[in-house]
């Protein structure tokens, strides 16, 4: 059974404009999926739907085969959640926040919570409202992982943290994965973090899943083709290629992302479009994100 299944998820905040328009993908046990997309692409909405905080207007979501709206207690006991905007009760001390979560989660691991707190150098007697943003995020992470969840949902959890804190945050998440086999779905704008953690990438654009591939497959099987503008060559002709994922007009050239290795991409452009001067190269994840977000077919 998958840890998480989205099937045909639709959600709109304004009539006639779907933020999510039929989003379908799954997260298998022990899998780490990086969720990418521009601001407003629907990443936060999707994760909140998974948490049962928002109800989809179409489709269905299942966590371990359960509906998060119909079985909220059972689902939340098996899930850890950290978001950029998450706020713990400000009047609680860190110790009180941990005690609260210990009572809520039967699987709470006091030794793990203690080890994480010491590693994060958390002042347990301090109230949440007195903490820096980085400290508050560390407290949220301890609360999310100390009950050893089967699924960890991270929505831009490291946004605003300094590089050292981000690395610490990620290493803790990876440690949980290695020790317990937890599944992780996380969104981030830091491509280095995505590459460090994820084994699969799902990119949402225009309300739909534009890419759903293993990270190694993206590195090896996708390429960026820089196609010079020539008379009679329009972007639509490049988009007509079966392997074309996106095309962007950039000055005197087209930038095309193709589901082909660089050599195969070069051969395809020459054979099908008569273009022999295209420069084709493997594409880094950050460049892939920029090209796809700006050049959807």
PDB file of C-alpha atoms in Angstrom:
ATOM      1  CA  UNK A   1       0.000   0.000   0.000  1.00  0.00           C
ATOM      2  CA  UNK A   2       1.261   3.465  -0.868  1.00  0.00           C
ATOM      3  CA  UNK A   3       1.898   5.971   1.892  1.00  0.00           C
ATOM      4  CA  UNK A   4       0.070   8.649  -0.120  1.00  0.00           C
ATOM      5  CA  UNK A   5      -2.160   8.654  -3.196  1.00  0.00           C
ATOM      6  CA  UNK A   6      -3.510  11.703  -5.027  1.00  0.00           C
ATOM      7  CA  UNK A   7      -6.036  10.848  -7.728  1.00  0.00           C
ATOM      8  CA  UNK A   8      -7.504  13.518 -10.003  1.00  0.00           C
ATOM      9  CA  UNK A   9      -7.241  16.255  -7.366  1.00  0.00           C
ATOM     10  CA  UNK A  10      -9.021  19.484  -8.275  1.00  0.00           C
ATOM     11  CA  UNK A  11      -9.174  22.664  -6.238  1.00  0.00           C
ATOM     12  CA  UNK A  12     -10.069  26.234  -7.197  1.00  0.00           C
ATOM     13  CA  UNK A  13     -10.129  29.366  -5.074  1.00  0.00           C
ATOM     14  CA  UNK A  14     -11.759  31.477  -7.763  1.00  0.00           C
ATOM     15  CA  UNK A  15     -14.485  30.349 -10.144  1.00  0.00           C
ATOM     16  CA  UNK A  16     -13.089  29.223 -13.465  1.00  0.00           C
ATOM     17  CA  UNK A  17      -9.489  29.090 -12.271  1.00  0.00           C
ATOM     18  CA  UNK A  18      -8.244  25.749 -10.946  1.00  0.00           C
ATOM     19  CA  UNK A  19      -5.128  25.852  -8.803  1.00  0.00           C
ATOM     20  CA  UNK A  20      -5.043  22.065  -9.098  1.00  0.00           C
ATOM     21  CA  UNK A  21      -6.598  20.493 -12.182  1.00  0.00           C
ATOM     22  CA  UNK A  22      -6.554  16.698 -12.036  1.00  0.00           C
ATOM     23  CA  UNK A  23      -3.313  16.098 -10.113  1.00  0.00           C
ATOM     24  CA  UNK A  24      -2.459  12.417  -9.819  1.00  0.00           C
ATOM     25  CA  UNK A  25       0.626  10.794  -8.286  1.00  0.00           C
ATOM     26  CA  UNK A  26       1.601   8.508  -5.404  1.00  0.00           C
ATOM     27  CA  UNK A  27       4.337   8.238  -2.788  1.00  0.00           C
ATOM     28  CA  UNK A  28       5.481   4.679  -2.164  1.00  0.00           C
ATOM     29  CA  UNK A  29       6.733   3.381   1.200  1.00  0.00           C
ATOM     30  CA  UNK A  30      10.255   4.632   1.915  1.00  0.00           C
ATOM     31  CA  UNK A  31      10.257   6.991  -1.068  1.00  0.00           C
ATOM     32  CA  UNK A  32      11.386  10.633  -0.953  1.00  0.00           C
ATOM     33  CA  UNK A  33       9.532  12.837  -3.446  1.00  0.00           C
ATOM     34  CA  UNK A  34      10.503  16.441  -4.136  1.00  0.00           C
ATOM     35  CA  UNK A  35       7.472  18.570  -5.052  1.00  0.00           C
ATOM     36  CA  UNK A  36       8.420  21.476  -7.319  1.00  0.00           C
ATOM     37  CA  UNK A  37       6.512  24.363  -8.836  1.00  0.00           C
ATOM     38  CA  UNK A  38       6.431  28.142  -8.987  1.00  0.00           C
ATOM     39  CA  UNK A  39       4.853  30.179  -6.213  1.00  0.00           C
ATOM     40  CA  UNK A  40       1.102  29.707  -6.519  1.00  0.00           C
ATOM     41  CA  UNK A  41       1.432  26.397  -8.383  1.00  0.00           C
ATOM     42  CA  UNK A  42      -0.577  24.591  -5.704  1.00  0.00           C
ATOM     43  CA  UNK A  43       2.121  22.796  -3.689  1.00  0.00           C
ATOM     44  CA  UNK A  44       0.900  24.062  -0.322  1.00  0.00           C
ATOM     45  CA  UNK A  45      -2.720  23.414  -1.285  1.00  0.00           C
ATOM     46  CA  UNK A  46      -1.856  19.822  -2.209  1.00  0.00           C
ATOM     47  CA  UNK A  47      -0.045  19.162   1.071  1.00  0.00           C
ATOM     48  CA  UNK A  48      -2.891  20.718   3.061  1.00  0.00           C
ATOM     49  CA  UNK A  49      -5.331  18.473   1.222  1.00  0.00           C
ATOM     50  CA  UNK A  50      -3.187  15.507   2.263  1.00  0.00           C
ATOM     51  CA  UNK A  51      -3.378  16.703   5.873  1.00  0.00           C
ATOM     52  CA  UNK A  52      -7.166  17.020   5.685  1.00  0.00           C
ATOM     53  CA  UNK A  53      -6.939  20.775   6.268  1.00  0.00           C
ATOM     54  CA  UNK A  54      -8.565  21.518   2.879  1.00  0.00           C
ATOM     55  CA  UNK A  55     -11.119  19.415   1.051  1.00  0.00           C
ATOM     56  CA  UNK A  56     -10.574  18.776  -2.665  1.00  0.00           C
ATOM     57  CA  UNK A  57     -13.362  19.830  -5.002  1.00  0.00           C
ATOM     58  CA  UNK A  58     -12.687  16.834  -7.199  1.00  0.00           C
ATOM     59  CA  UNK A  59     -10.736  13.594  -6.971  1.00  0.00           C
ATOM     60  CA  UNK A  60      -9.614  11.866  -3.820  1.00  0.00           C
ATOM     61  CA  UNK A  61      -6.602  11.602  -1.516  1.00  0.00           C
ATOM     62  CA  UNK A  62      -5.661   8.556   0.540  1.00  0.00           C
ATOM     63  CA  UNK A  63      -2.976   8.141   3.175  1.00  0.00           C
ATOM     64  CA  UNK A  64      -2.284   4.469   3.905  1.00  0.00           C
ATOM     65  CA  UNK A  65      -5.626   3.828   2.207  1.00  0.00           C
ATOM     66  CA  UNK A  66      -7.454   6.207   4.572  1.00  0.00           C
ATOM     67  CA  UNK A  67      -9.342   9.431   3.868  1.00  0.00           C
ATOM     68  CA  UNK A  68      -7.766  12.223   5.969  1.00  0.00           C
ATOM     69  CA  UNK A  69     -11.167  13.925   6.362  1.00  0.00           C
ATOM     70  CA  UNK A  70     -13.007  10.786   7.469  1.00  0.00           C
ATOM     71  CA  UNK A  71     -10.189   9.263   9.552  1.00  0.00           C
ATOM     72  CA  UNK A  72      -8.314  12.348  10.813  1.00  0.00           C
ATOM     73  CA  UNK A  73      -7.043  10.903  14.098  1.00  0.00           C
ATOM     74  CA  UNK A  74      -5.693   7.672  12.615  1.00  0.00           C
ATOM     75  CA  UNK A  75      -4.052   9.548   9.724  1.00  0.00           C
ATOM     76  CA  UNK A  76      -2.459  12.271  11.854  1.00  0.00           C
ATOM     77  CA  UNK A  77      -0.993   9.709  14.251  1.00  0.00           C
ATOM     78  CA  UNK A  78       0.957   8.243  11.341  1.00  0.00           C
ATOM     79  CA  UNK A  79       2.029  11.540   9.758  1.00  0.00           C
ATOM     80  CA  UNK A  80       4.552  14.255  10.632  1.00  0.00           C
ATOM     81  CA  UNK A  81       3.994  17.739   9.233  1.00  0.00           C
ATOM     82  CA  UNK A  82       6.132  20.872   9.061  1.00  0.00           C
ATOM     83  CA  UNK A  83       5.250  23.973   7.049  1.00  0.00           C
ATOM     84  CA  UNK A  84       6.748  27.383   6.458  1.00  0.00           C
ATOM     85  CA  UNK A  85       3.811  29.061   8.187  1.00  0.00           C
ATOM     86  CA  UNK A  86       3.337  26.540  10.978  1.00  0.00           C
ATOM     87  CA  UNK A  87       2.834  28.180  14.381  1.00  0.00           C
ATOM     88  CA  UNK A  88       3.038  26.316  17.677  1.00  0.00           C
ATOM     89  CA  UNK A  89       1.153  27.798  20.666  1.00  0.00           C
ATOM     90  CA  UNK A  90       3.332  30.806  21.560  1.00  0.00           C
ATOM     91  CA  UNK A  91       2.582  30.660  25.292  1.00  0.00           C
ATOM     92  CA  UNK A  92       3.987  27.123  25.634  1.00  0.00           C
ATOM     93  CA  UNK A  93       7.558  26.408  26.552  1.00  0.00           C
ATOM     94  CA  UNK A  94       9.458  24.022  24.289  1.00  0.00           C
ATOM     95  CA  UNK A  95       9.248  21.384  27.011  1.00  0.00           C
ATOM     96  CA  UNK A  96       5.480  21.870  27.271  1.00  0.00           C
ATOM     97  CA  UNK A  97       5.132  21.570  23.479  1.00  0.00           C
ATOM     98  CA  UNK A  98       6.987  18.254  23.586  1.00  0.00           C
ATOM     99  CA  UNK A  99       4.846  17.025  26.486  1.00  0.00           C
ATOM    100  CA  UNK A 100       1.705  17.915  24.537  1.00  0.00           C
ATOM    101  CA  UNK A 101       2.859  15.928  21.500  1.00  0.00           C
ATOM    102  CA  UNK A 102       3.924  13.035  23.723  1.00  0.00           C
ATOM    103  CA  UNK A 103       0.356  12.776  25.012  1.00  0.00           C
ATOM    104  CA  UNK A 104      -1.079  13.022  21.489  1.00  0.00           C
ATOM    105  CA  UNK A 105       1.153  10.390  19.882  1.00  0.00           C
ATOM    106  CA  UNK A 106       1.395   6.903  21.416  1.00  0.00           C
ATOM    107  CA  UNK A 107       4.597   6.240  19.423  1.00  0.00           C
ATOM    108  CA  UNK A 108       6.423   9.306  20.818  1.00  0.00           C
ATOM    109  CA  UNK A 109      10.137   8.457  21.266  1.00  0.00           C
ATOM    110  CA  UNK A 110      11.437  10.466  24.232  1.00  0.00           C
ATOM    111  CA  UNK A 111      15.032   9.430  23.542  1.00  0.00           C
ATOM    112  CA  UNK A 112      14.822  10.673  19.950  1.00  0.00           C
ATOM    113  CA  UNK A 113      13.235  13.941  21.077  1.00  0.00           C
ATOM    114  CA  UNK A 114      16.007  14.420  23.624  1.00  0.00           C
ATOM    115  CA  UNK A 115      18.753  13.645  21.116  1.00  0.00           C
ATOM    116  CA  UNK A 116      17.291  16.042  18.559  1.00  0.00           C
ATOM    117  CA  UNK A 117      16.824  18.783  21.137  1.00  0.00           C
ATOM    118  CA  UNK A 118      20.432  18.474  22.243  1.00  0.00           C
ATOM    119  CA  UNK A 119      21.657  18.467  18.657  1.00  0.00           C
ATOM    120  CA  UNK A 120      19.573  21.553  17.885  1.00  0.00           C
ATOM    121  CA  UNK A 121      20.674  23.210  21.149  1.00  0.00           C
ATOM    122  CA  UNK A 122      17.085  24.030  22.066  1.00  0.00           C
ATOM    123  CA  UNK A 123      16.474  25.884  25.348  1.00  0.00           C
ATOM    124  CA  UNK A 124      13.677  23.650  26.653  1.00  0.00           C
ATOM    125  CA  UNK A 125      12.457  26.170  29.231  1.00  0.00           C
ATOM    126  CA  UNK A 126      12.013  29.004  26.716  1.00  0.00           C
ATOM    127  CA  UNK A 127       8.559  29.933  25.459  1.00  0.00           C
ATOM    128  CA  UNK A 128       7.811  29.531  21.760  1.00  0.00           C
ATOM    129  CA  UNK A 129       7.136  33.280  21.335  1.00  0.00           C
ATOM    130  CA  UNK A 130      10.709  34.137  22.408  1.00  0.00           C
ATOM    131  CA  UNK A 131      12.387  31.892  19.817  1.00  0.00           C
ATOM    132  CA  UNK A 132      14.029  32.929  16.570  1.00  0.00           C
ATOM    133  CA  UNK A 133      12.516  31.672  13.327  1.00  0.00           C
ATOM    134  CA  UNK A 134      15.220  29.031  13.035  1.00  0.00           C
ATOM    135  CA  UNK A 135      14.702  27.789  16.602  1.00  0.00           C
ATOM    136  CA  UNK A 136      10.922  27.633  16.149  1.00  0.00           C
ATOM    137  CA  UNK A 137      11.368  25.608  12.965  1.00  0.00           C
ATOM    138  CA  UNK A 138      13.651  23.174  14.801  1.00  0.00           C
ATOM    139  CA  UNK A 139      11.040  22.730  17.525  1.00  0.00           C
ATOM    140  CA  UNK A 140       8.407  22.030  14.865  1.00  0.00           C
ATOM    141  CA  UNK A 141      10.659  19.422  13.281  1.00  0.00           C
ATOM    142  CA  UNK A 142      11.212  17.632  16.594  1.00  0.00           C
ATOM    143  CA  UNK A 143       7.447  17.599  17.147  1.00  0.00           C
ATOM    144  CA  UNK A 144       6.945  16.217  13.648  1.00  0.00           C
ATOM    145  CA  UNK A 145       9.494  13.406  13.745  1.00  0.00           C
ATOM    146  CA  UNK A 146       9.855  12.302  17.382  1.00  0.00           C
ATOM    147  CA  UNK A 147       6.815  10.047  17.078  1.00  0.00           C
ATOM    148  CA  UNK A 148       8.562   8.349  14.155  1.00  0.00           C
ATOM    149  CA  UNK A 149       5.855   8.953  11.531  1.00  0.00           C
ATOM    150  CA  UNK A 150       5.394   6.673   8.565  1.00  0.00           C
ATOM    151  CA  UNK A 151       4.947   9.710   6.309  1.00  0.00           C
ATOM    152  CA  UNK A 152       6.631  13.104   6.670  1.00  0.00           C
ATOM    153  CA  UNK A 153       5.066  16.073   4.854  1.00  0.00           C
ATOM    154  CA  UNK A 154       7.379  19.089   4.583  1.00  0.00           C
ATOM    155  CA  UNK A 155       6.081  22.302   2.998  1.00  0.00           C
ATOM    156  CA  UNK A 156       9.012  24.682   2.474  1.00  0.00           C
ATOM    157  CA  UNK A 157      10.213  23.754   5.969  1.00  0.00           C
ATOM    158  CA  UNK A 158      13.692  25.246   5.612  1.00  0.00           C
ATOM    159  CA  UNK A 159      12.677  28.530   3.966  1.00  0.00           C
ATOM    160  CA  UNK A 160      14.390  31.449   5.657  1.00  0.00           C
ATOM    161  CA  UNK A 161      16.888  29.306   7.548  1.00  0.00           C
ATOM    162  CA  UNK A 162      20.615  29.870   7.181  1.00  0.00           C
ATOM    163  CA  UNK A 163      22.595  27.225   5.251  1.00  0.00           C
ATOM    164  CA  UNK A 164      23.861  25.495   8.399  1.00  0.00           C
ATOM    165  CA  UNK A 165      20.359  25.229   9.849  1.00  0.00           C
ATOM    166  CA  UNK A 166      18.976  23.969   6.527  1.00  0.00           C
ATOM    167  CA  UNK A 167      21.608  21.254   6.343  1.00  0.00           C
ATOM    168  CA  UNK A 168      20.897  20.229   9.933  1.00  0.00           C
ATOM    169  CA  UNK A 169      17.190  20.118   9.167  1.00  0.00           C
ATOM    170  CA  UNK A 170      17.692  17.940   6.100  1.00  0.00           C
ATOM    171  CA  UNK A 171      20.116  15.596   7.823  1.00  0.00           C
ATOM    172  CA  UNK A 172      17.552  15.017  10.559  1.00  0.00           C
ATOM    173  CA  UNK A 173      14.879  14.192   7.977  1.00  0.00           C
ATOM    174  CA  UNK A 174      17.249  11.824   6.170  1.00  0.00           C
ATOM    175  CA  UNK A 175      18.150  10.193   9.479  1.00  0.00           C
ATOM    176  CA  UNK A 176      14.475   9.489  10.113  1.00  0.00           C
ATOM    177  CA  UNK A 177      14.153   7.997   6.642  1.00  0.00           C
ATOM    178  CA  UNK A 178      17.166   5.738   7.130  1.00  0.00           C
ATOM    179  CA  UNK A 179      16.170   4.580  10.611  1.00  0.00           C
ATOM    180  CA  UNK A 180      12.461   3.951  10.106  1.00  0.00           C
ATOM    181  CA  UNK A 181      11.858   3.749   6.373  1.00  0.00           C
ATOM    182  CA  UNK A 182       9.510   6.734   6.494  1.00  0.00           C
ATOM    183  CA  UNK A 183       8.192   8.201   3.257  1.00  0.00           C
ATOM    184  CA  UNK A 184       8.748  11.915   2.643  1.00  0.00           C
ATOM    185  CA  UNK A 185       6.962  14.419   0.408  1.00  0.00           C
ATOM    186  CA  UNK A 186       8.543  17.839   0.551  1.00  0.00           C
ATOM    187  CA  UNK A 187       8.427  21.096  -1.356  1.00  0.00           C
ATOM    188  CA  UNK A 188      11.416  23.408  -1.576  1.00  0.00           C
ATOM    189  CA  UNK A 189      12.844  26.168  -3.722  1.00  0.00           C
ATOM    190  CA  UNK A 190      16.393  25.101  -2.802  1.00  0.00           C
ATOM    191  CA  UNK A 191      17.409  22.805  -5.641  1.00  0.00           C
ATOM    192  CA  UNK A 192      20.541  21.636  -3.811  1.00  0.00           C
ATOM    193  CA  UNK A 193      18.317  20.434  -0.960  1.00  0.00           C
ATOM    194  CA  UNK A 194      16.035  18.645  -3.408  1.00  0.00           C
ATOM    195  CA  UNK A 195      18.980  16.926  -5.069  1.00  0.00           C
ATOM    196  CA  UNK A 196      20.397  15.917  -1.692  1.00  0.00           C
ATOM    197  CA  UNK A 197      17.162  14.331  -0.452  1.00  0.00           C
ATOM    198  CA  UNK A 198      14.829  13.306  -3.255  1.00  0.00           C
ATOM    199  CA  UNK A 199      14.920  10.163  -5.350  1.00  0.00           C
ATOM    200  CA  UNK A 200      11.943  11.323  -7.415  1.00  0.00           C
ATOM    201  CA  UNK A 201      10.697  14.697  -8.680  1.00  0.00           C
ATOM    202  CA  UNK A 202       7.090  15.759  -9.238  1.00  0.00           C
ATOM    203  CA  UNK A 203       6.647  19.185 -10.808  1.00  0.00           C
ATOM    204  CA  UNK A 204       3.290  20.951 -10.897  1.00  0.00           C
ATOM    205  CA  UNK A 205       2.652  23.645 -13.483  1.00  0.00           C
ATOM    206  CA  UNK A 206      -0.610  25.107 -14.702  1.00  0.00           C
ATOM    207  CA  UNK A 207      -2.531  22.995 -12.213  1.00  0.00           C
ATOM    208  CA  UNK A 208      -1.239  19.701 -13.627  1.00  0.00           C
ATOM    209  CA  UNK A 209       1.670  17.328 -13.135  1.00  0.00           C
ATOM    210  CA  UNK A 210       4.170  18.366 -15.779  1.00  0.00           C
ATOM    211  CA  UNK A 211       6.998  16.024 -14.743  1.00  0.00           C
ATOM    212  CA  UNK A 212       7.008  12.871 -12.608  1.00  0.00           C
ATOM    213  CA  UNK A 213      10.374  11.180 -12.903  1.00  0.00           C
ATOM    214  CA  UNK A 214      13.165   9.650 -10.865  1.00  0.00           C
ATOM    215  CA  UNK A 215      15.968  12.130 -10.203  1.00  0.00           C
ATOM    216  CA  UNK A 216      18.556   9.930 -11.907  1.00  0.00           C
ATOM    217  CA  UNK A 217      16.293   9.602 -14.941  1.00  0.00           C
ATOM    218  CA  UNK A 218      15.940  13.397 -15.152  1.00  0.00           C
ATOM    219  CA  UNK A 219      19.704  13.790 -15.074  1.00  0.00           C
ATOM    220  CA  UNK A 220      20.358  11.119 -17.665  1.00  0.00           C
ATOM    221  CA  UNK A 221      17.365  11.213 -19.987  1.00  0.00           C
ATOM    222  CA  UNK A 222      16.506  14.921 -20.322  1.00  0.00           C
ATOM    223  CA  UNK A 223      18.418  17.553 -22.241  1.00  0.00           C
ATOM    224  CA  UNK A 224      18.299  21.257 -23.032  1.00  0.00           C
ATOM    225  CA  UNK A 225      18.470  22.136 -26.731  1.00  0.00           C
ATOM    226  CA  UNK A 226      19.423  25.674 -27.743  1.00  0.00           C
ATOM    227  CA  UNK A 227      17.866  25.988 -31.208  1.00  0.00           C
ATOM    228  CA  UNK A 228      18.846  29.059 -33.287  1.00  0.00           C
ATOM    229  CA  UNK A 229      16.016  31.002 -34.878  1.00  0.00           C
ATOM    230  CA  UNK A 230      15.842  30.412 -38.605  1.00  0.00           C
ATOM    231  CA  UNK A 231      13.250  31.370 -41.256  1.00  0.00           C
ATOM    232  CA  UNK A 232      10.262  29.081 -41.097  1.00  0.00           C
ATOM    233  CA  UNK A 233      11.132  27.624 -37.695  1.00  0.00           C
ATOM    234  CA  UNK A 234       8.539  28.516 -35.080  1.00  0.00           C
ATOM    235  CA  UNK A 235       8.173  27.336 -31.515  1.00  0.00           C
ATOM    236  CA  UNK A 236       5.125  25.274 -32.467  1.00  0.00           C
ATOM    237  CA  UNK A 237       7.213  23.113 -34.782  1.00  0.00           C
ATOM    238  CA  UNK A 238       9.555  22.251 -31.928  1.00  0.00           C
ATOM    239  CA  UNK A 239       6.582  21.609 -29.626  1.00  0.00           C
ATOM    240  CA  UNK A 240       5.271  19.115 -32.173  1.00  0.00           C
ATOM    241  CA  UNK A 241       8.164  16.767 -31.398  1.00  0.00           C
ATOM    242  CA  UNK A 242       6.966  13.766 -29.395  1.00  0.00           C
ATOM    243  CA  UNK A 243       9.863  14.154 -26.963  1.00  0.00           C
ATOM    244  CA  UNK A 244       9.324  17.881 -26.375  1.00  0.00           C
ATOM    245  CA  UNK A 245       8.404  18.869 -22.817  1.00  0.00           C
ATOM    246  CA  UNK A 246       8.595  22.669 -23.107  1.00  0.00           C
ATOM    247  CA  UNK A 247       9.819  25.490 -25.338  1.00  0.00           C
ATOM    248  CA  UNK A 248      10.871  28.976 -24.334  1.00  0.00           C
ATOM    249  CA  UNK A 249      11.728  31.862 -26.655  1.00  0.00           C
ATOM    250  CA  UNK A 250      14.974  33.478 -25.563  1.00  0.00           C
ATOM    251  CA  UNK A 251      16.378  36.238 -27.763  1.00  0.00           C
ATOM    252  CA  UNK A 252      17.638  34.758 -31.005  1.00  0.00           C
ATOM    253  CA  UNK A 253      17.070  31.140 -29.996  1.00  0.00           C
ATOM    254  CA  UNK A 254      14.527  28.681 -28.637  1.00  0.00           C
ATOM    255  CA  UNK A 255      15.240  26.783 -25.425  1.00  0.00           C
ATOM    256  CA  UNK A 256      13.651  23.350 -25.679  1.00  0.00           C
ATOM    257  CA  UNK A 257      13.576  20.659 -23.000  1.00  0.00           C
ATOM    258  CA  UNK A 258      13.453  17.194 -24.557  1.00  0.00           C
ATOM    259  CA  UNK A 259      12.995  13.760 -23.015  1.00  0.00           C
ATOM    260  CA  UNK A 260      16.106  12.551 -24.785  1.00  0.00           C
ATOM    261  CA  UNK A 261      19.806  12.264 -24.080  1.00  0.00           C
ATOM    262  CA  UNK A 262      21.810  15.105 -25.688  1.00  0.00           C
ATOM    263  CA  UNK A 263      22.980  12.961 -28.610  1.00  0.00           C
ATOM    264  CA  UNK A 264      19.490  11.644 -29.239  1.00  0.00           C
ATOM    265  CA  UNK A 265      18.067  15.178 -29.000  1.00  0.00           C
ATOM    266  CA  UNK A 266      20.536  16.464 -31.576  1.00  0.00           C
ATOM    267  CA  UNK A 267      19.701  13.589 -33.942  1.00  0.00           C
ATOM    268  CA  UNK A 268      15.947  14.101 -33.485  1.00  0.00           C
ATOM    269  CA  UNK A 269      16.146  17.830 -34.263  1.00  0.00           C
ATOM    270  CA  UNK A 270      18.188  17.154 -37.400  1.00  0.00           C
ATOM    271  CA  UNK A 271      15.991  14.302 -38.590  1.00  0.00           C
ATOM    272  CA  UNK A 272      12.551  15.775 -37.881  1.00  0.00           C
ATOM    273  CA  UNK A 273      13.129  19.527 -38.236  1.00  0.00           C
ATOM    274  CA  UNK A 274      16.260  19.764 -40.350  1.00  0.00           C
ATOM    275  CA  UNK A 275      18.025  21.666 -37.558  1.00  0.00           C
ATOM    276  CA  UNK A 276      21.717  20.786 -37.468  1.00  0.00           C
ATOM    277  CA  UNK A 277      23.153  23.667 -35.447  1.00  0.00           C
ATOM    278  CA  UNK A 278      21.336  23.065 -32.157  1.00  0.00           C
ATOM    279  CA  UNK A 279      23.491  22.857 -29.033  1.00  0.00           C
ATOM    280  CA  UNK A 280      22.212  20.023 -26.826  1.00  0.00           C
ATOM    281  CA  UNK A 281      23.426  19.315 -23.307  1.00  0.00           C
ATOM    282  CA  UNK A 282      22.416  17.535 -20.137  1.00  0.00           C
ATOM    283  CA  UNK A 283      20.373  19.796 -17.893  1.00  0.00           C
ATOM    284  CA  UNK A 284      20.803  20.500 -14.188  1.00  0.00           C
ATOM    285  CA  UNK A 285      17.739  20.293 -11.951  1.00  0.00           C
ATOM    286  CA  UNK A 286      17.659  24.041 -11.286  1.00  0.00           C
ATOM    287  CA  UNK A 287      17.892  24.818 -15.001  1.00  0.00           C
ATOM    288  CA  UNK A 288      15.202  22.237 -15.709  1.00  0.00           C
ATOM    289  CA  UNK A 289      12.906  23.932 -13.198  1.00  0.00           C
ATOM    290  CA  UNK A 290      13.481  27.372 -14.773  1.00  0.00           C
ATOM    291  CA  UNK A 291      12.913  26.114 -18.301  1.00  0.00           C
ATOM    292  CA  UNK A 292       9.809  24.111 -17.482  1.00  0.00           C
ATOM    293  CA  UNK A 293       8.226  26.785 -15.327  1.00  0.00           C
ATOM    294  CA  UNK A 294       8.741  29.376 -18.040  1.00  0.00           C
ATOM    295  CA  UNK A 295       8.127  27.342 -21.169  1.00  0.00           C
ATOM    296  CA  UNK A 296       5.258  24.942 -20.886  1.00  0.00           C
ATOM    297  CA  UNK A 297       3.968  23.738 -24.282  1.00  0.00           C
TER     298      UNK A 297
END
